[in-house]
Amino acid sequence: MTVTEKKMVAQIQSLKKERRAIILAHNYQVGEIQDVADFVGDSLELCQKAAQIDADVIVFCGVLFMAETAAVLCPNQVVLMPDLSAGCGMSEMISVDDLIRMKQAHPNAVVVCYVNSSAAVKAESDVCCTSSNAKKIVESIPKDREIIFIPDQYLGAHVMRQTGRKMILYNGYCPTHVRMMAGELAEVIVKHPSATVLAHPECPQPISASADYVLSTSGIALQSKKTSAQKVIVATEIGMLHRLSKENPDKEFIPACSYCDCAHMKVNDLEKLLWSLEEMQYPITVSASVAARAKEAIDRMLSVSEVVQC
Ligand code: 13P
Ligand code: SF4
């Protein structure tokens, strides 16, 4: 770390105390942000953390749908994002009108909404899910109910294979994970035959089919610790490798796709994070009526043991 970076980290730590702020970071954030954050995790963990937080300010280093979820769950706290351009290609693929059209075509269906969606789309949904609990959520829905799954067709298809449930899928996808090529992964596997292969469920099916485990980002972190393999092939966004290498210095992590990075996740840096705390920018707000309805879908997810009755 350079002297300037060290100074910025010290300023961030001191401003954090002054503002009673907490920094949440997603597993794909750049290393410097992960290292200064109070908590680094996957979407579900970040939601859970936001729901329990004792702080006046939450600085969310992730993408917009994650900060919106925190704003919905923490109406009494200020939620900040250091850069508003951190959207999510997948969440932007579905609008409220798209969802309403699907609901009109299938009026009795339960809508399961992957958290990678806007608060307005969540508000039109029955229950949210993340990559780590999607199977559990779908299994909690009575078997005689039709299910609409939005917006990720690959996570949806993966859950259909896991549960044997047929679902009506929206055709959205993650522009980062869709770039993974099965042929490239096969070459990496041939080069490292002793490696275990961990993939994110947003990957297209041929990638998931080649993996030993298909897991959320924090699931990948956990399995990387648990495995006895010395080499791990990682089929997800490359930001993940920072945490994996830091937590397992004795293991080798090999990206399945070295150019698969999410530009939105990478817009944050230490300078913007410091500026965000100094200027209290940019606050993320969700209108009260949307927030109330989106919260119902998120709360249903957070109490997954509850059987979904819609
Ligand atoms: P996780 O919930 O597994 O962290 O996934 C979030 C995401 O956006 C992956 O692209
Ligand atoms: Fe969205 Fe894909 Fe980036 Fe995750 S990796 S935030 S799904 S665009």
CSV table of C-alpha atoms and ligand atoms in Angstrom, one decimal:
chain,number,residue,atom,x,y,z
A,1,MET,CA,0.0,0.0,0.0
A,2,THR,CA,1.4,3.5,-0.9
A,3,VAL,CA,1.8,6.3,1.7
A,4,THR,CA,-1.2,8.1,0.1
A,5,GLU,CA,-3.4,5.0,0.4
A,6,LYS,CA,-2.4,4.5,4.0
A,7,LYS,CA,-3.3,8.1,4.8
A,8,MET,CA,-6.7,7.7,3.1
A,9,VAL,CA,-7.4,4.5,5.1
A,10,ALA,CA,-6.5,6.4,8.3
A,11,GLN,CA,-8.9,9.2,7.3
A,12,ILE,CA,-11.6,6.7,6.5
A,13,GLN,CA,-11.2,5.0,9.9
A,14,SER,CA,-11.4,8.3,11.7
A,15,LEU,CA,-14.4,9.6,9.8
A,16,LYS,CA,-16.2,6.3,10.3
A,17,LYS,CA,-16.0,6.8,14.1
A,18,GLU,CA,-17.0,10.4,13.9
A,19,ARG,CA,-20.1,9.7,11.7
A,20,ARG,CA,-20.9,6.4,13.5
A,21,ALA,CA,-20.7,4.7,10.1
A,22,ILE,CA,-20.1,1.2,8.9
A,23,ILE,CA,-18.7,0.1,5.6
A,24,LEU,CA,-20.3,-2.9,3.9
A,25,ALA,CA,-18.5,-4.4,0.8
A,26,HIS,CA,-19.5,-7.1,-1.6
A,27,ASN,CA,-17.0,-9.9,-2.4
A,28,TYR,CA,-16.3,-8.4,-5.9
A,29,GLN,CA,-15.1,-5.0,-4.7
A,30,VAL,CA,-11.4,-4.1,-5.3
A,31,GLY,CA,-9.0,-5.4,-2.6
A,32,GLU,CA,-8.4,-2.0,-0.9
A,33,ILE,CA,-12.1,-1.5,-0.3
A,34,GLN,CA,-12.6,-5.1,1.0
A,35,ASP,CA,-9.6,-4.5,3.3
A,36,VAL,CA,-11.0,-1.3,4.9
A,37,ALA,CA,-14.6,-2.6,5.1
A,38,ASP,CA,-16.2,-3.7,8.4
A,39,PHE,CA,-17.9,-6.6,6.7
A,40,VAL,CA,-17.4,-8.3,3.3
A,41,GLY,CA,-20.0,-10.8,2.0
A,42,ASP,CA,-22.4,-12.0,-0.5
A,43,SER,CA,-25.8,-10.4,-1.2
A,44,LEU,CA,-27.7,-12.4,1.5
A,45,GLU,CA,-25.1,-11.7,4.2
A,46,LEU,CA,-25.1,-8.0,3.3
A,47,CYS,CA,-28.9,-7.9,3.6
A,48,GLN,CA,-28.8,-9.7,6.9
A,49,LYS,CA,-26.0,-7.4,8.2
A,50,ALA,CA,-28.0,-4.3,7.0
A,51,ALA,CA,-31.1,-5.6,8.9
A,52,GLN,CA,-29.2,-5.8,12.2
A,53,ILE,CA,-26.8,-2.9,12.0
A,54,ASP,CA,-26.3,-0.5,14.9
A,55,ALA,CA,-24.9,2.6,13.1
A,56,ASP,CA,-26.1,6.0,11.8
A,57,VAL,CA,-24.6,5.7,8.4
A,58,ILE,CA,-24.1,2.7,6.1
A,59,VAL,CA,-21.6,3.2,3.3
A,60,PHE,CA,-22.4,0.5,0.7
A,61,CYS,CA,-19.6,-0.6,-1.5
A,62,GLY,CA,-21.4,-2.8,-4.0
A,63,VAL,CA,-24.0,-2.0,-6.7
A,64,LEU,CA,-27.2,0.0,-6.6
A,65,PHE,CA,-29.7,-2.9,-6.0
A,66,MET,CA,-27.7,-3.8,-2.9
A,67,ALA,CA,-27.7,-0.3,-1.5
A,68,GLU,CA,-31.4,0.0,-2.2
A,69,THR,CA,-32.0,-3.2,-0.3
A,70,ALA,CA,-30.1,-1.7,2.7
A,71,ALA,CA,-32.1,1.5,2.4
A,72,VAL,CA,-35.4,-0.5,2.4
A,73,LEU,CA,-34.2,-2.5,5.5
A,74,CYS,CA,-32.8,0.5,7.4
A,75,PRO,CA,-35.2,3.4,7.0
A,76,ASN,CA,-33.7,5.2,10.0
A,77,GLN,CA,-30.1,5.1,8.7
A,78,VAL,CA,-28.4,7.1,6.0
A,79,VAL,CA,-27.3,4.7,3.2
A,80,LEU,CA,-24.5,6.1,1.0
A,81,MET,CA,-23.0,4.9,-2.3
A,82,PRO,CA,-19.5,6.3,-3.2
A,83,ASP,CA,-20.4,6.3,-6.9
A,84,LEU,CA,-23.9,6.3,-8.4
A,85,SER,CA,-22.8,4.7,-11.7
A,86,ALA,CA,-22.5,1.3,-10.0
A,87,GLY,CA,-25.6,-0.2,-11.4
A,88,CYS,CA,-26.1,-3.9,-12.3
A,89,GLY,CA,-26.5,-5.1,-15.9
A,90,MET,CA,-28.8,-7.9,-14.9
A,91,SER,CA,-31.1,-5.8,-12.7
A,92,GLU,CA,-31.5,-3.2,-15.4
A,93,MET,CA,-32.8,-5.9,-17.8
A,94,ILE,CA,-36.3,-6.1,-16.2
A,95,SER,CA,-38.7,-3.3,-15.6
A,96,VAL,CA,-41.9,-3.1,-13.5
A,97,ASP,CA,-43.9,-3.2,-16.8
A,98,ASP,CA,-42.1,-6.4,-17.9
A,99,LEU,CA,-43.0,-8.1,-14.7
A,100,ILE,CA,-46.6,-6.9,-14.7
A,101,ARG,CA,-47.0,-8.4,-18.2
A,102,MET,CA,-45.7,-11.8,-16.9
A,103,LYS,CA,-48.1,-11.6,-14.0
A,104,GLN,CA,-51.0,-10.8,-16.2
A,105,ALA,CA,-50.1,-13.9,-18.4
A,106,HIS,CA,-49.8,-16.1,-15.2
A,107,PRO,CA,-52.2,-14.5,-12.6
A,108,ASN,CA,-51.9,-17.3,-10.1
A,109,ALA,CA,-48.1,-17.6,-10.1
A,110,VAL,CA,-45.9,-16.8,-7.1
A,111,VAL,CA,-43.2,-14.3,-8.2
A,112,VAL,CA,-39.7,-15.2,-6.9
A,113,CYS,CA,-37.4,-12.3,-7.5
A,114,TYR,CA,-33.6,-12.6,-7.4
A,115,VAL,CA,-32.3,-9.6,-5.3
A,116,ASN,CA,-30.4,-8.4,-8.4
A,117,SER,CA,-33.4,-6.2,-9.3
A,118,SER,CA,-34.6,-2.7,-8.5
A,119,ALA,CA,-36.7,-2.0,-5.4
A,120,ALA,CA,-39.6,-1.2,-7.7
A,121,VAL,CA,-39.5,-4.7,-9.2
A,122,LYS,CA,-39.1,-6.3,-5.7
A,123,ALA,CA,-42.2,-4.3,-4.7
A,124,GLU,CA,-44.2,-6.2,-7.4
A,125,SER,CA,-42.8,-9.5,-6.3
A,126,ASP,CA,-43.9,-12.0,-3.6
A,127,VAL,CA,-40.6,-13.1,-2.3
A,128,CYS,CA,-36.9,-12.4,-2.9
A,129,CYS,CA,-34.1,-14.8,-3.1
A,130,THR,CA,-30.3,-14.7,-3.4
A,131,SER,CA,-27.9,-17.1,-5.0
A,132,SER,CA,-27.4,-18.8,-1.7
A,133,ASN,CA,-31.0,-19.4,-0.7
A,134,ALA,CA,-32.9,-19.6,-4.0
A,135,LYS,CA,-33.4,-23.4,-3.7
A,136,LYS,CA,-34.7,-23.1,-0.2
A,137,ILE,CA,-37.1,-20.3,-1.2
A,138,VAL,CA,-38.5,-22.2,-4.2
A,139,GLU,CA,-38.9,-25.3,-2.0
A,140,SER,CA,-40.9,-23.3,0.5
A,141,ILE,CA,-43.6,-22.5,-2.1
A,142,PRO,CA,-46.5,-25.0,-2.2
A,143,LYS,CA,-46.0,-27.5,-5.0
A,144,ASP,CA,-49.4,-26.7,-6.7
A,145,ARG,CA,-48.4,-23.1,-7.3
A,146,GLU,CA,-47.0,-21.9,-10.5
A,147,ILE,CA,-43.7,-19.9,-10.1
A,148,ILE,CA,-42.4,-16.9,-12.1
A,149,PHE,CA,-38.6,-16.6,-11.5
A,150,ILE,CA,-37.0,-13.2,-12.4
A,151,PRO,CA,-34.7,-11.9,-13.7
A,152,ASP,CA,-31.8,-14.4,-14.0
A,153,GLN,CA,-32.6,-17.2,-16.4
A,154,TYR,CA,-29.4,-19.1,-15.4
A,155,LEU,CA,-29.9,-19.0,-11.7
A,156,GLY,CA,-33.6,-19.9,-12.4
A,157,ALA,CA,-32.6,-22.9,-14.6
A,158,HIS,CA,-30.1,-24.0,-12.0
A,159,VAL,CA,-32.8,-24.0,-9.3
A,160,MET,CA,-35.1,-25.9,-11.6
A,161,ARG,CA,-32.5,-28.6,-11.9
A,162,GLN,CA,-31.9,-28.7,-8.1
A,163,THR,CA,-35.6,-28.8,-7.1
A,164,GLY,CA,-37.2,-30.5,-10.1
A,165,ARG,CA,-39.7,-27.6,-10.1
A,166,LYS,CA,-40.7,-26.2,-13.4
A,167,MET,CA,-40.7,-22.4,-13.4
A,168,ILE,CA,-41.5,-19.6,-15.8
A,169,LEU,CA,-38.2,-17.8,-16.3
A,170,TYR,CA,-37.5,-14.3,-17.4
A,171,ASN,CA,-34.7,-14.1,-20.0
A,172,GLY,CA,-32.3,-11.8,-18.0
A,173,TYR,CA,-28.7,-12.7,-17.4
A,174,CYS,CA,-25.5,-11.3,-15.9
A,175,PRO,CA,-23.4,-9.7,-18.7
A,176,THR,CA,-20.2,-10.7,-16.7
A,177,HIS,CA,-20.9,-14.3,-16.1
A,178,VAL,CA,-22.4,-14.9,-19.5
A,179,ARG,CA,-18.9,-14.2,-21.0
A,180,MET,CA,-17.5,-17.4,-19.4
A,181,MET,CA,-16.7,-19.9,-22.2
A,182,ALA,CA,-17.0,-23.6,-21.6
A,183,GLY,CA,-14.1,-24.3,-24.0
A,184,GLU,CA,-11.8,-22.0,-22.0
A,185,LEU,CA,-12.8,-23.6,-18.7
A,186,ALA,CA,-12.2,-27.0,-20.2
A,187,GLU,CA,-8.6,-26.0,-21.1
A,188,VAL,CA,-8.0,-24.6,-17.6
A,189,ILE,CA,-9.3,-27.9,-16.1
A,190,VAL,CA,-6.9,-29.9,-18.4
A,191,LYS,CA,-4.0,-27.7,-17.2
A,192,HIS,CA,-4.9,-28.2,-13.5
A,193,PRO,CA,-6.4,-31.7,-13.2
A,194,SER,CA,-6.1,-31.8,-9.4
A,195,ALA,CA,-8.1,-28.6,-8.9
A,196,THR,CA,-11.6,-28.4,-7.6
A,197,VAL,CA,-13.9,-26.2,-9.7
A,198,LEU,CA,-16.3,-23.7,-8.0
A,199,ALA,CA,-18.8,-21.8,-10.0
A,200,HIS,CA,-21.5,-19.1,-9.4
A,201,PRO,CA,-25.0,-20.0,-10.4
A,202,GLU,CA,-25.2,-16.9,-12.7
A,203,CYS,CA,-22.9,-18.9,-15.1
A,204,PRO,CA,-24.5,-20.4,-18.1
A,205,GLN,CA,-25.3,-24.1,-17.8
A,206,PRO,CA,-22.2,-25.6,-19.5
A,207,ILE,CA,-20.0,-23.9,-16.9
A,208,SER,CA,-22.2,-25.0,-14.0
A,209,ALA,CA,-22.2,-28.5,-15.4
A,210,SER,CA,-18.4,-28.6,-15.3
A,211,ALA,CA,-18.2,-27.4,-11.7
A,212,ASP,CA,-17.8,-29.6,-8.5
A,213,TYR,CA,-19.9,-27.0,-6.6
A,214,VAL,CA,-22.2,-24.2,-7.7
A,215,LEU,CA,-22.3,-21.6,-4.9
A,216,SER,CA,-22.9,-18.0,-4.0
A,217,THR,CA,-19.8,-15.8,-3.7
A,218,SER,CA,-19.5,-16.5,0.1
A,219,GLY,CA,-20.3,-20.1,-0.5
A,220,ILE,CA,-17.3,-20.1,-2.8
A,221,ALA,CA,-15.2,-18.5,0.0
A,222,LEU,CA,-16.4,-21.2,2.5
A,223,GLN,CA,-15.8,-24.1,0.2
A,224,SER,CA,-12.3,-22.8,-0.7
A,225,LYS,CA,-11.4,-23.0,3.0
A,226,LYS,CA,-13.0,-26.5,3.4
A,227,THR,CA,-11.5,-28.2,0.4
A,228,SER,CA,-8.4,-30.3,0.7
A,229,ALA,CA,-7.5,-29.4,-2.9
A,230,GLN,CA,-4.5,-27.1,-3.2
A,231,LYS,CA,-5.8,-25.6,-6.4
A,232,VAL,CA,-9.2,-24.1,-6.9
A,233,ILE,CA,-10.6,-23.0,-10.3
A,234,VAL,CA,-13.0,-20.1,-9.7
A,235,ALA,CA,-15.8,-19.5,-12.2
A,236,THR,CA,-17.1,-16.1,-11.2
A,237,GLU,CA,-16.2,-12.4,-11.3
A,238,ILE,CA,-12.4,-12.0,-10.8
A,239,GLY,CA,-12.7,-9.6,-7.8
A,240,MET,CA,-13.5,-12.8,-5.8
A,241,LEU,CA,-9.9,-13.9,-6.0
A,242,HIS,CA,-8.7,-11.2,-3.6
A,243,ARG,CA,-10.6,-12.6,-0.6
A,244,LEU,CA,-9.9,-16.2,-1.6
A,245,SER,CA,-6.1,-15.7,-1.8
A,246,LYS,CA,-6.1,-13.6,1.4
A,247,GLU,CA,-8.0,-16.2,3.4
A,248,ASN,CA,-6.1,-19.2,1.9
A,249,PRO,CA,-2.5,-18.1,1.3
A,250,ASP,CA,-1.4,-21.7,1.0
A,251,LYS,CA,-3.8,-22.5,-1.9
A,252,GLU,CA,-3.7,-21.5,-5.6
A,253,PHE,CA,-6.7,-19.8,-7.1
A,254,ILE,CA,-7.1,-19.9,-10.9
A,255,PRO,CA,-9.8,-17.8,-12.6
A,256,ALA,CA,-11.9,-19.7,-15.2
A,257,CYS,CA,-12.1,-16.4,-17.0
A,258,SER,CA,-9.4,-13.8,-16.3
A,259,TYR,CA,-11.3,-11.0,-18.2
A,260,CYS,CA,-14.7,-11.6,-16.6
A,261,ASP,CA,-14.9,-8.5,-14.4
A,262,CYS,CA,-17.9,-6.5,-13.5
A,263,ALA,CA,-17.3,-2.8,-14.4
A,264,HIS,CA,-20.0,-1.7,-12.0
A,265,MET,CA,-18.4,-3.4,-9.1
A,266,LYS,CA,-15.1,-1.8,-9.9
A,267,VAL,CA,-16.0,1.8,-9.9
A,268,ASN,CA,-15.3,2.2,-6.2
A,269,ASP,CA,-11.9,3.1,-4.9
A,270,LEU,CA,-10.4,4.4,-1.6
A,271,GLU,CA,-10.6,8.0,-2.8
A,272,LYS,CA,-14.3,7.8,-3.6
A,273,LEU,CA,-15.0,6.0,-0.3
A,274,LEU,CA,-13.2,8.8,1.6
A,275,TRP,CA,-15.1,11.5,-0.3
A,276,SER,CA,-18.4,9.7,0.3
A,277,LEU,CA,-17.8,9.9,4.1
A,278,GLU,CA,-16.6,13.4,4.0
A,279,GLU,CA,-19.4,14.8,1.9
A,280,MET,CA,-22.1,12.3,3.0
A,281,GLN,CA,-22.7,11.4,-0.7
A,282,TYR,CA,-24.6,9.9,-2.4
A,283,PRO,CA,-27.6,9.1,-0.3
A,284,ILE,CA,-29.8,6.2,-1.5
A,285,THR,CA,-33.5,6.6,-0.9
A,286,VAL,CA,-36.5,4.5,-1.9
A,287,SER,CA,-40.0,6.0,-1.8
A,288,ALA,CA,-42.0,4.9,1.2
A,289,SER,CA,-44.7,3.1,-0.8
A,290,VAL,CA,-42.2,1.1,-2.9
A,291,ALA,CA,-40.0,0.4,0.2
A,292,ALA,CA,-43.0,-0.9,2.2
A,293,ARG,CA,-43.9,-3.4,-0.5
A,294,ALA,CA,-40.3,-4.3,-1.4
A,295,LYS,CA,-39.7,-5.0,2.3
A,296,GLU,CA,-42.4,-7.6,2.4
A,297,ALA,CA,-40.7,-9.6,-0.3
A,298,ILE,CA,-37.3,-9.2,1.4
A,299,ASP,CA,-38.6,-10.0,4.8
A,300,ARG,CA,-40.2,-13.2,3.5
A,301,MET,CA,-36.8,-14.2,2.1
A,302,LEU,CA,-35.1,-13.4,5.4
A,303,SER,CA,-37.5,-15.7,7.3
A,304,VAL,CA,-37.1,-18.6,4.8
A,305,SER,CA,-38.4,-21.1,7.2
A,306,GLU,CA,-41.8,-19.5,6.8
A,307,VAL,CA,-44.0,-21.2,4.1
A,308,VAL,CA,-44.8,-18.6,1.5
A,309,GLN,CA,-48.5,-17.9,1.3
A,310,CYS,CA,-49.5,-15.5,-1.4
B,1,13P,P1,-23.8,-13.2,-4.5
B,1,13P,O1,-25.1,-13.1,-3.8
B,1,13P,O2,-23.5,-14.7,-4.7
B,1,13P,O3,-22.7,-12.5,-3.8
B,1,13P,O4,-24.0,-12.7,-6.0
B,1,13P,C1,-24.2,-11.3,-6.3
B,1,13P,C2,-23.9,-11.0,-7.6
B,1,13P,O5,-24.2,-9.9,-8.1
B,1,13P,C3,-23.2,-12.0,-8.4
B,1,13P,O6,-23.0,-11.5,-9.7
B,2,SF4,FE1,-24.8,-7.5,-11.7
B,2,SF4,FE2,-23.4,-9.3,-12.9
B,2,SF4,FE3,-22.2,-7.3,-11.9
B,2,SF4,FE4,-23.3,-9.2,-10.3
B,2,SF4,S1,-21.5,-9.4,-11.7
B,2,SF4,S2,-23.5,-7.0,-10.0
B,2,SF4,S3,-25.1,-9.7,-11.6
B,2,SF4,S4,-23.6,-7.2,-13.6
